[in-house]
Amino acid sequence: MTKFRMRQAWTIARIEMHRAFLSKRAFWVYLLAILPAVIFIGHGIEMKLRESRYQGRGVTPAEVVDSFTKGEKVEDVLKRAPKPVEDHSWSYRRSHEDEEEEGETNKKRRISERVEGRSLTYFDGQRRVQVGFENGVLIRKHSDTMKNFEEDRTVFAGVFQYFYLRLAIFFGCLGIFMNLFRGEMLDKTLHYWFLAPARREVLLLGKYLAGLVAATVIFTGGALLGFGAMLWPYSGAEMQAFWSGPGPSHMFWYAAAAALGCVGYGSVFLAAGLLLRNPIIPAAVLLVWESINGFLPDLLQKLSILHYLQSMCPVAAPIESDTPALLRLILSPAAPTSRGLAVLGLLAVTMLVLWAASSAVKRIEINYGTE
Amino acid sequence: MTAPGAAPDVVFENVSKFYGEVLGVNKVTLHIPAGITSLVGPNGSGKTTLMNLMTGLIHPDRGAISVRGLSPRDPENLMRSTGYATQFDSAPRWATGMDFVATSLALYGYSRAESRERAWKALEQVSLTDAADRKVAGYSKGMRQRVRLAQAIAHDPQVLVLDEPLNGLDPLVRAETIDLFRHYAAQGRHVILSSHVLQEVDVISDQVILIANGMIVAEGEIRNVRDEMVEHPSQFIIRCRDASRIASLLFNESHVTEIRMNDDRLGLLVMTRNREEFSRALTRVAVAGHVIDGVIPADENVDALYEYLIGGRS
């Protein structure tokens, strides 16, 4: 491609960015992009508020909290740790059947008793420890770390792979890229481009670049915002260790996966916008194709965008142990590819799709009457 | 055929186009020389299809098209020398008149300043500079028509294709626009337009192409087209003082088929099958001492051709 054609493509991209960024038909794309950030900001705010509330009510030393044992009386616990951050009491009636001998036969009898329940919550500066009592005796103890960085990273990996890559970027690119040609067909303005002194392939490239810049800014921005929101409540040594260790690499690969998701899905939906009128059909077909990828032979797995994107993710997405086998197969990436190959594979798939789109765009005719 | 040194024609070679099973145009062969050419035909006759074909918006199913030696499948080169003002009454919502014209010029490689300068000049030619900074979406129909024309001429094309370009224009702008077409044609460029306003076509066109049902019915200079229609007698209006005497003299001519006297008895409508013989007969009448104030062809206009060839289905 000559320098002049590259300049033409960029000129087209600059003009089209307005449509890509500000299309009324695709404002919902922004909502999809910021949803993970909103979730993690909400989670962070909730953690911070709870932490400051607990700290205001008193911190119990960790060794005291650890010394609580089952069978202890509530008075003994309160004597050692008089400042629980939460204290809830309740009572209820509990019934059970009892057997008693009456002559030669055993007779069942329903016995009802009143139970006094109480729950005390302690905070040791890191953990939240809940101790439960029945009739004044400690019967259960549960502790969780209020700010669990490892857990939050895993949750972020899950949100990123199950929601962001599979749904947000997928449907976001559908909204942005399908609109580039199909939207102009609906607005009856595509002929202006076809009457410009530019090859159709240059037009395709220009529009693709416009969509790509918009989608990448929106979704890579959204991914980084979500990542930042996930890290936001943490500080101190934990963060220092993260940023001097895997942090920068994680951030890079999440951003790269989001950007490459836009590259891959963008090309597919741009091509679909050229060939089909109804966006639901290609979306449904691609969604099914991506979902059944795990069942496909090795070679066909390589024709999935999601396969490469998941291979790039720095943290494996969590799958609960009780997840049904079929769902597990759909959710988990089949034999991940190395990152280098994943990037190359995705770019190869994209080139293939764009090549097909460029031959389709040359055949397109202006016939608004049928739109 | 193109004369040596002259601009090559716009050529259609046996071109057919179907929209599914609906006929667009069928086996069209045309050689359109430089100058103003009007495509005339009823709605759905195939005028816009021909224009879309020559600008590459649609592609022929059969045949070949060449626009001054360039293929419509090569927009990169074709559109440098071609401007097309379509009938699609749409423009990007965000664009002002100036943006609309200048933005398209950016793709020709002009700098921003040069694009705006050319855009301004084009808007000036269509008398739209007052509204240059207003959104096209807020323009009236006539203004939108003019801004599309401005966009089509902004890069100074050699071939100007215009679909119903005079629709919605007020008389003053209409006259200015026709002058613009004439100016283009005088420079050896092609101006190919379609119109339903037959009188205008008659006045401004160097040649007409009459089209009906996707087929070319006639093409050429209006008078030549008229001459070829031997089955329809030519009509002449004669203004004279001795109308009844002249009528009786002309009735003796075998080529005269009908004569109608004007109500004021100072004019005749004569129908003849042979224009040459009619001309000689008139000379004889004049030599015989009858005063003839004027002779006007009554059907050398597109209305008449239309009526004869297509049946007046405009």
XYZ file of C-alpha atoms in Angstrom:
685
model
C 0.000 0.000 0.000
C 1.414 3.354 -1.017
C 2.037 6.222 1.343
C -0.792 8.198 -0.253
C -3.261 5.362 0.303
C -2.137 5.036 3.917
C -2.746 8.748 4.323
C -6.158 8.366 2.729
C -6.985 5.491 5.108
C -5.992 7.627 8.072
C -8.046 10.561 6.770
C -11.059 8.255 6.491
C -10.336 6.943 9.992
C -10.214 10.456 11.421
C -13.517 11.354 9.822
C -15.140 8.099 10.916
C -13.966 8.325 14.519
C -16.789 10.745 15.158
C -19.261 8.038 14.146
C -17.348 5.361 16.066
C -17.044 7.303 19.325
C -20.278 9.238 19.369
C -22.818 7.137 17.533
C -26.176 7.337 19.285
C -26.716 3.717 18.296
C -23.690 2.614 20.330
C -23.742 4.618 23.571
C -24.476 1.444 25.508
C -20.953 0.309 24.589
C -19.575 2.722 27.176
C -21.758 1.157 29.848
C -20.415 -2.301 29.008
C -16.847 -1.028 29.137
C -17.077 0.591 32.559
C -19.211 -2.066 34.224
C -16.255 -4.019 35.763
C -14.773 -0.763 37.055
C -18.131 0.159 38.576
C -18.374 -3.265 40.240
C -14.865 -3.072 41.696
C -15.208 0.551 42.737
C -18.420 -0.422 44.547
C -16.639 -3.356 46.148
C -13.718 -1.115 47.179
C -15.987 1.538 48.652
C -17.879 -1.098 50.603
C -14.598 -2.566 51.944
C -13.214 0.819 52.926
C -16.419 1.880 54.637
C -16.633 -1.370 56.574
C -12.977 -1.180 57.551
C -13.293 2.351 58.908
C -16.536 1.424 60.686
C -14.877 -1.564 62.340
C -11.761 0.402 63.254
C -13.954 3.012 64.899
C -15.586 0.352 67.033
C -12.365 -1.187 68.251
C -9.674 -3.612 67.150
C -9.185 -6.847 69.087
C -5.660 -8.302 69.053
C -5.249 -11.270 66.729
C -3.986 -13.601 69.497
C -7.149 -12.955 71.540
C -9.371 -13.654 68.558
C -7.436 -16.828 67.766
C -7.861 -18.071 71.363
C -11.655 -18.508 71.042
C -12.549 -22.196 71.115
C -15.758 -24.145 70.690
C -17.601 -24.847 73.947
C -16.543 -21.572 75.560
C -19.136 -19.538 77.357
C -20.111 -16.155 75.907
C -19.212 -14.464 79.189
C -15.655 -15.828 78.981
C -15.295 -14.616 75.428
C -16.618 -11.168 76.270
C -14.327 -11.027 79.312
C -11.247 -11.485 77.077
C -12.608 -9.512 74.164
C -15.115 -6.954 75.376
C -15.330 -4.898 72.140
C -16.980 -6.813 69.322
C -17.631 -4.678 66.232
C -21.021 -6.293 65.796
C -23.253 -8.007 68.318
C -26.521 -9.606 67.308
C -28.868 -11.649 69.497
C -31.977 -13.602 68.562
C -34.071 -16.444 69.813
C -36.096 -19.142 68.145
C -37.902 -22.360 68.915
C -36.335 -25.599 67.801
C -38.241 -28.913 67.836
C -37.077 -32.478 67.606
C -38.603 -35.940 68.091
C -37.775 -38.022 71.082
C -38.657 -41.681 71.817
C -39.805 -42.875 75.226
C -40.872 -46.345 76.397
C -44.493 -46.800 77.245
C -45.202 -50.380 78.298
C -43.997 -52.666 75.530
C -43.976 -50.046 72.788
C -41.795 -47.059 72.113
C -43.679 -43.841 71.625
C -42.365 -40.864 69.620
C -42.791 -37.482 71.151
C -42.130 -34.042 69.637
C -40.153 -31.815 71.958
C -39.913 -28.080 71.440
C -37.248 -25.933 73.105
C -36.314 -22.285 73.053
C -32.828 -21.453 71.761
C -31.016 -18.179 72.493
C -28.659 -17.331 69.639
C -25.951 -14.699 69.573
C -23.312 -13.680 67.069
C -20.255 -11.595 67.883
C -18.011 -10.155 65.200
C -14.434 -9.102 65.942
C -11.942 -7.255 63.821
C -8.194 -7.699 64.325
C -7.133 -5.109 61.774
C -7.024 -7.628 58.909
C -9.564 -10.325 59.517
C -13.189 -10.342 60.413
C -13.952 -13.167 62.873
C -17.507 -14.224 63.558
C -18.276 -16.398 66.554
C -21.727 -17.931 66.996
C -23.324 -18.989 70.266
C -26.306 -21.126 71.156
C -27.648 -20.736 74.643
C -24.424 -18.954 75.587
C -22.032 -21.630 74.305
C -19.658 -21.044 71.360
C -20.634 -23.476 68.617
C -19.007 -22.056 65.485
C -16.219 -19.732 64.448
C -15.579 -18.287 61.008
C -12.945 -15.873 59.879
C -12.324 -14.154 56.600
C -9.792 -11.599 55.517
C -11.660 -8.407 54.890
C -9.315 -7.342 52.145
C -8.153 -10.410 50.289
C -5.907 -9.347 47.437
C -5.452 -12.841 46.010
C -9.182 -13.394 46.038
C -9.873 -10.043 44.384
C -7.315 -10.775 41.661
C -8.986 -14.093 40.972
C -12.407 -12.454 40.920
C -11.077 -9.834 38.511
C -9.698 -12.615 36.282
C -13.145 -14.216 36.306
C -14.948 -10.963 35.519
C -12.430 -10.174 32.807
C -12.639 -13.532 31.063
C -16.274 -14.497 31.590
C -17.830 -11.066 31.236
C -15.398 -8.602 29.672
C -13.889 -10.709 26.892
C -16.849 -12.968 26.212
C -19.626 -10.396 26.420
C -18.572 -6.749 26.843
C -15.905 -6.574 24.128
C -17.852 -9.020 21.965
C -21.074 -7.003 21.961
C -19.229 -3.672 22.157
C -17.358 -4.459 18.942
C -20.647 -5.615 17.438
C -22.111 -2.181 18.198
C -19.137 -0.190 16.969
C -17.979 -2.116 13.901
C -21.328 -3.253 12.491
C -22.344 0.405 12.537
C -19.473 1.520 10.331
C -20.951 0.192 7.092
C -24.443 -0.915 8.097
C -25.096 2.383 9.908
C -24.174 4.321 6.781
C -26.475 2.110 4.737
C -29.302 2.972 7.119
C -28.406 6.685 7.049
C -28.089 6.492 3.241
C -24.673 8.133 3.316
C -22.407 5.270 2.245
C -22.388 6.452 -1.376
C -20.376 9.528 -0.389
C -17.504 7.220 0.511
C -17.911 5.159 -2.635
C -17.744 8.345 -4.690
C -14.432 9.366 -3.126
C -11.215 8.797 -5.088
C -10.184 5.931 -2.861
C -10.019 2.203 -3.386
C -12.661 0.274 -1.531
C -9.948 -1.593 0.395
C -8.580 1.749 1.589
C -12.064 2.723 2.719
C -12.380 -0.584 4.573
C -9.022 -0.059 6.236
C -9.903 3.505 7.201
C -13.205 2.478 8.723
C -11.578 -0.456 10.490
C -8.922 1.850 11.961
C -11.620 4.251 13.168
C -13.517 1.420 14.853
C -10.325 -0.027 16.251
C -9.154 3.237 17.781
C -12.582 3.806 19.333
C -13.010 0.234 20.588
C -9.442 0.046 21.902
C -9.688 3.349 23.742
C -13.051 2.389 25.222
C -12.324 -1.228 26.139
C -8.624 -1.063 26.986
C -9.479 2.014 29.007
C -12.325 0.092 30.639
C -10.049 -2.873 31.415
C -7.369 -0.648 32.959
C -9.999 1.277 34.898
C -11.391 -2.004 36.231
C -7.890 -3.231 37.097
C -7.152 0.034 38.890
C -10.475 -0.151 40.720
C -9.629 -3.673 41.861
C -6.250 -2.491 43.255
C -7.566 0.767 44.680
C -8.458 -0.410 48.217
C -5.003 -1.933 48.715
C -1.874 -0.102 49.720
C 1.410 -0.528 51.517
C 3.669 -3.552 51.323
C 1.128 -5.670 49.440
C 1.021 -3.208 46.563
C 4.754 -2.628 46.632
C 5.317 -6.365 46.243
C 2.720 -6.541 43.457
C 4.149 -3.683 41.422
C 7.721 -4.841 41.812
C 6.603 -8.378 40.886
C 3.891 -9.453 38.455
C 1.843 -6.206 38.550
C 3.139 -4.438 35.421
C 3.014 -7.659 33.402
C -0.564 -8.390 34.542
C -1.665 -4.908 33.663
C -0.005 -5.143 30.254
C -1.579 -8.482 29.380
C -5.057 -7.453 30.474
C -4.731 -4.321 28.331
C -3.271 -6.362 25.470
C -6.046 -8.964 25.658
C -8.690 -6.204 25.604
C -7.003 -4.423 22.689
C -6.493 -7.630 20.728
C -10.099 -8.586 21.466
C -11.090 -5.365 19.686
C -8.700 -6.233 16.830
C -10.211 -9.699 16.379
C -13.902 -9.140 17.060
C -13.723 -5.800 15.246
C -12.589 -7.451 12.030
C -15.299 -10.102 12.266
C -18.115 -7.627 12.869
C -16.844 -5.213 10.231
C -16.986 -8.066 7.719
C -20.399 -9.118 9.029
C -21.658 -5.550 8.602
C -20.705 -5.747 4.940
C -22.354 -9.059 4.294
C -25.430 -9.165 6.511
C -28.244 -6.821 7.362
C -29.200 -8.311 10.689
C -26.468 -8.100 13.369
C -28.165 -10.704 15.547
C -27.314 -13.524 13.151
C -23.517 -13.097 13.089
C -23.498 -12.326 16.810
C -25.383 -15.509 17.639
C -23.291 -17.636 15.292
C -19.999 -16.272 16.627
C -21.134 -16.537 20.227
C -22.039 -20.192 19.726
C -18.798 -20.830 17.828
C -16.744 -19.264 20.621
C -18.671 -21.167 23.275
C -18.291 -24.603 21.721
C -14.632 -24.003 21.001
C -13.612 -26.408 23.745
C -15.361 -29.273 21.952
C -13.730 -28.631 18.600
C -10.683 -30.343 17.118
C -7.348 -28.592 17.671
C -7.239 -26.957 14.269
C -10.715 -25.416 14.590
C -9.931 -24.182 18.080
C -7.291 -21.985 16.483
C -10.073 -20.240 14.542
C -11.531 -18.803 17.695
C -10.726 -15.315 18.900
C -11.602 -16.113 22.482
C -9.157 -19.015 22.482
C -6.244 -16.638 21.861
C -7.535 -13.971 24.210
C -7.895 -16.382 27.115
C -4.419 -17.696 26.437
C -3.082 -14.190 27.040
C -4.779 -13.624 30.379
C -2.251 -13.498 33.247
C -4.480 -15.114 35.881
C -6.577 -18.217 35.326
C -10.280 -17.563 35.721
C -11.781 -19.365 38.706
C -14.069 -22.323 38.171
C -15.972 -23.594 41.196
C -15.376 -27.257 41.978
C -19.098 -28.008 41.719
C -19.416 -26.503 38.204
C -21.081 -29.044 35.875
C -18.607 -30.731 33.528
C -20.266 -29.361 30.380
C -20.204 -25.780 31.648
C -16.623 -26.288 32.836
C -15.643 -27.304 29.307
C -17.298 -24.222 27.835
C -15.752 -21.847 30.352
C -12.202 -23.126 30.388
C -9.837 -22.483 27.496
C -8.836 -25.638 25.679
C -5.073 -26.179 25.719
C -3.963 -22.537 25.949
C -1.537 -21.322 23.321
C 1.666 -19.530 24.309
C 1.264 -15.752 24.417
C 3.512 -15.116 21.450
C 1.626 -17.623 19.337
C -1.683 -16.312 20.663
C -0.867 -12.784 19.455
C 0.325 -14.084 16.086
C -2.645 -16.443 15.758
C -5.103 -13.682 16.519
C -3.470 -11.332 14.056
C -3.522 -14.109 11.448
C -7.255 -14.720 12.008
C -7.835 -10.959 11.766
C -5.879 -10.665 8.509
C -7.841 -13.573 7.068
C -11.165 -11.952 7.982
C -10.097 -8.511 6.690
C -8.937 -10.054 3.443
C -12.369 -11.667 3.013
C -14.002 -8.331 3.921
C -11.905 -6.453 1.370
C -13.117 -8.677 -1.432
C -16.695 -8.286 -0.155
C -16.487 -4.479 -0.043
C -15.443 -4.370 -3.699
C -18.690 -6.106 -4.642
C -20.975 -3.938 -2.528
C -23.493 -1.862 -4.412
C -25.495 1.108 -3.273
C -29.091 0.020 -3.150
C -30.710 1.786 -0.222
C -34.145 0.762 -1.384
C -33.635 -2.724 -0.014
C -32.340 -1.594 3.388
C -16.151 7.241 -31.978
C -13.909 9.892 -30.499
C -12.194 12.350 -32.770
C -8.407 12.541 -32.414
C -7.487 15.028 -29.708
C -11.030 15.175 -28.355
C -11.930 13.944 -24.884
C -12.848 10.252 -24.930
C -16.532 9.479 -24.607
C -18.468 7.899 -21.843
C -19.124 4.485 -23.305
C -21.614 1.769 -22.455
C -21.080 -1.470 -24.377
C -24.055 -3.784 -24.267
C -24.618 -3.130 -20.560
C -27.331 -4.924 -18.622
C -28.191 -4.594 -14.977
C -30.801 -6.508 -13.027
C -31.902 -6.002 -9.434
C -32.698 -9.574 -8.637
C -35.381 -10.326 -11.185
C -36.212 -6.686 -11.806
C -34.722 -5.132 -14.908
C -32.563 -2.049 -14.368
C -31.252 -1.492 -17.871
C -31.015 -3.943 -20.727
C -28.348 -4.195 -23.425
C -27.524 -0.511 -23.358
C -24.940 0.662 -25.846
C -24.122 4.352 -25.697
C -21.362 6.725 -26.721
C -21.840 9.959 -24.864
C -19.651 12.767 -26.180
C -18.524 15.814 -24.220
C -21.134 18.516 -23.706
C -24.449 18.495 -21.903
C -26.323 15.234 -22.243
C -29.710 14.720 -20.695
C -31.137 11.385 -19.744
C -34.869 11.596 -20.119
C -37.396 8.982 -19.222
C -40.247 8.200 -16.892
C -39.708 7.197 -13.281
C -38.143 3.754 -13.056
C -36.999 3.866 -16.659
C -33.332 3.360 -15.724
C -31.846 6.886 -15.683
C -30.434 6.651 -12.173
C -29.269 3.104 -12.869
C -27.203 4.396 -15.799
C -25.712 7.119 -13.620
C -24.946 4.729 -10.777
C -23.356 2.338 -13.257
C -21.048 4.960 -14.739
C -19.894 6.077 -11.287
C -19.362 2.574 -9.903
C -22.084 2.694 -7.231
C -23.492 -0.408 -8.861
C -21.852 -2.859 -11.232
C -23.201 -4.215 -14.508
C -24.243 -7.843 -14.755
C -23.159 -7.828 -18.386
C -21.218 -5.497 -20.632
C -18.532 -2.904 -20.052
C -18.481 0.772 -19.150
C -15.729 3.288 -19.659
C -15.800 6.888 -18.492
C -13.308 8.864 -20.526
C -11.153 5.777 -20.670
C -11.510 4.889 -16.970
C -13.322 1.947 -15.446
C -16.013 2.597 -12.827
C -14.415 -0.240 -10.871
C -11.398 1.987 -10.316
C -12.780 4.742 -8.072
C -9.306 5.877 -7.125
C -8.759 7.237 -10.628
C -12.329 7.621 -11.843
C -13.528 9.875 -9.053
C -10.597 12.254 -9.472
C -12.111 13.279 -12.763
C -15.776 12.602 -12.003
C -18.251 14.294 -9.722
C -21.660 12.819 -9.022
C -24.511 14.629 -7.305
C -26.927 11.838 -6.484
C -30.594 12.091 -5.720
C -30.122 10.592 -2.245
C -31.277 13.398 -0.006
C -28.991 12.616 2.899
C -25.863 14.019 4.458
C -23.921 13.244 7.634
C -25.807 14.735 10.574
C -22.717 16.361 12.039
C -21.645 18.226 8.925
C -22.011 21.889 8.105
C -22.127 22.799 4.436
C -18.457 23.750 4.529
C -17.436 20.550 6.393
C -19.477 18.437 4.025
C -17.666 19.731 0.959
C -14.222 20.221 2.519
C -14.150 16.789 4.165
C -14.644 15.015 0.879
C -11.817 17.077 -0.616
C -9.415 15.840 2.061
C -9.449 12.448 0.327
C -8.098 14.009 -2.857
C -4.928 14.842 -0.979
C -5.595 18.541 -0.588
C -4.330 20.201 2.567
C -6.915 21.436 5.054
C -6.495 25.042 3.958
C -6.680 24.105 0.290
C -9.745 21.935 0.906
C -11.553 24.780 2.617
C -10.563 27.216 -0.088
C -11.871 24.899 -2.820
C -14.995 24.133 -0.793
C -15.688 27.836 -0.392
C -15.277 28.363 -4.126
C -17.678 25.505 -4.873
C -20.224 26.850 -2.388
C -19.871 30.237 -4.022
C -20.674 28.710 -7.418
C -23.946 27.367 -6.063
C -24.692 30.550 -4.055
C -24.520 28.807 -0.705
C -21.766 30.689 1.117
C -24.276 32.355 3.463
C -25.239 28.959 4.843
C -21.743 27.436 4.741
C -21.474 27.207 8.511
C -24.947 25.839 9.121
C -25.627 22.126 9.551
C -26.686 20.451 6.300
C -29.398 18.647 8.263
C -31.113 22.028 8.744
C -30.969 22.997 5.053
C -34.036 23.258 2.857
C -34.454 20.755 0.028
C -33.091 23.213 -2.522
C -30.081 24.005 -0.340
C -29.318 20.320 0.129
C -29.511 19.944 -3.632
C -27.028 22.779 -4.033
C -24.614 21.518 -1.415
C -24.535 18.130 -3.159
C -23.811 19.925 -6.404
C -21.057 21.907 -4.658
C -19.521 18.666 -3.442
C -19.664 17.205 -6.938
C -17.898 20.181 -8.553
C -15.468 21.053 -5.756
C -12.611 19.013 -7.225
C -13.160 20.466 -10.697
C -14.124 17.212 -12.438
C -14.055 16.500 -16.172
C -17.241 14.438 -15.946
C -20.154 15.804 -13.988
C -23.018 13.405 -13.389
C -26.143 14.959 -11.908
C -29.332 13.184 -10.971
C -32.246 15.615 -11.228
C -29.945 18.568 -10.407
C -32.530 21.291 -10.941
C -35.137 19.853 -8.595
C -36.096 22.213 -5.825
C -34.033 25.166 -7.082
C -35.544 28.615 -7.262
C -35.573 30.267 -10.727
C -32.536 32.465 -10.105
C -30.344 29.649 -8.801
C -31.698 27.402 -11.550
C -30.498 29.858 -14.183
C -27.112 30.172 -12.479
C -26.797 26.405 -12.292
C -27.621 25.996 -15.967
C -24.958 28.603 -16.743
C -22.517 26.565 -14.706
C -23.329 23.444 -16.746
C -22.856 25.384 -19.957
C -19.551 26.715 -18.713
C -18.398 23.159 -17.973
C -19.592 21.885 -21.344
C -17.862 24.727 -23.157
C -14.590 23.531 -21.677
C -14.971 20.151 -23.361
C -16.211 18.376 -20.238
C -19.056 15.939 -19.906
C -22.166 17.081 -18.096
C -24.605 14.198 -17.875
C -27.854 14.940 -16.138
C -31.295 13.561 -15.737
C -34.379 15.660 -15.522
C -38.117 15.556 -15.623
C -38.351 19.223 -16.518
C -38.522 18.687 -20.236
C -38.455 22.323 -21.251
C -35.189 22.783 -19.396
C -33.667 19.691 -20.947
C -34.708 21.042 -24.296
C -33.015 24.342 -23.691
C -29.786 23.215 -22.050
C -28.947 19.880 -23.667
C -26.555 19.311 -26.527
C -27.899 15.821 -26.797
C -30.593 13.723 -25.203
C -30.895 10.069 -24.408
C -34.458 8.908 -24.189
C -34.875 5.846 -22.052
C -37.899 3.732 -21.236
C -38.214 0.404 -19.468
C -34.451 0.087 -19.145
C -33.837 0.450 -22.855
C -32.530 3.323 -24.926
C -35.299 4.586 -27.151
C -33.339 7.313 -28.916
C -30.123 9.231 -28.520
C -28.433 12.150 -30.182
C -29.119 15.826 -30.791
C -32.793 16.555 -30.320
C -33.321 17.581 -33.952
C -31.547 14.524 -35.325
C -33.588 12.297 -33.101
C -36.691 14.015 -34.379
C -35.636 13.524 -37.993
C -35.305 9.812 -37.497
C -38.917 9.452 -36.451
C -40.443 9.130 -39.897
C -43.614 7.563 -38.620
C -44.567 10.795 -36.829
C -45.139 13.835 -39.118
C -43.094 16.902 -38.257
C -45.084 19.885 -37.040
C -44.500 23.515 -37.984
C -46.288 26.662 -36.921
C -46.507 29.250 -39.667
C -47.327 32.822 -38.726
C -48.837 34.573 -41.754
C -51.502 37.090 -42.748
C -53.119 35.043 -45.505
C -53.558 31.829 -43.614
C -56.475 30.287 -45.518
C -54.880 30.881 -48.921
C -51.549 29.470 -47.817
C -53.331 26.478 -46.295
C -55.028 25.698 -49.599
C -51.675 25.929 -51.415
C -49.963 23.616 -48.958
C -52.803 21.098 -49.111
C -51.811 20.407 -52.689
C -48.445 19.087 -51.455
C -48.455 15.310 -51.114
C -46.174 15.298 -48.052
C -48.530 17.504 -46.032
C -50.834 15.307 -43.974
C -52.802 17.812 -41.921
C -53.259 21.552 -41.523
C -54.995 23.302 -38.647
C -55.947 26.931 -38.748
C -55.253 29.095 -35.758
C -58.280 30.781 -34.147
C -56.974 34.260 -35.033
C -56.607 33.130 -38.646
C -53.055 34.464 -38.592
C -51.354 31.135 -38.128
C -51.297 27.531 -39.270
C -50.151 24.276 -37.756
C -48.849 22.134 -40.599
C -47.917 18.466 -40.352
C -45.584 17.081 -42.967
C -43.857 13.788 -43.651
C -40.947 15.425 -45.477
C -39.217 18.411 -43.976
C -37.110 19.087 -47.104
C -40.137 19.116 -49.388
C -42.002 21.284 -46.903
C -39.159 23.773 -46.917
C -39.239 23.932 -50.745
C -43.022 24.313 -50.718
C -42.803 27.256 -48.333
C -40.283 28.915 -50.620
C -42.699 28.537 -53.510
C -45.485 30.070 -51.420
C -43.296 33.016 -50.496
C -42.170 33.515 -54.112
C -45.853 33.570 -55.085
C -46.186 36.745 -53.007
C -47.694 35.465 -49.759
C -46.269 37.057 -46.654
C -44.891 34.585 -44.115
C -43.936 36.197 -40.802
C -42.264 33.161 -39.321
C -41.935 29.389 -39.274
C -41.332 27.584 -35.988
C -40.801 23.831 -35.576
C -43.504 22.749 -33.137
C -42.205 19.353 -32.141
C -38.422 19.612 -32.088
C -38.487 19.504 -28.346
C -38.189 16.814 -25.804
C -41.868 16.964 -24.892
C -42.790 15.943 -28.363
C -40.103 13.294 -28.598
C -41.202 11.987 -25.278
C -44.782 11.848 -26.409
C -43.889 10.081 -29.668
C -41.347 7.653 -28.301
C -42.434 6.867 -24.806
C -46.069 7.836 -24.881
C -45.848 10.719 -22.434
C -45.437 8.589 -19.345
C -43.240 11.017 -17.433
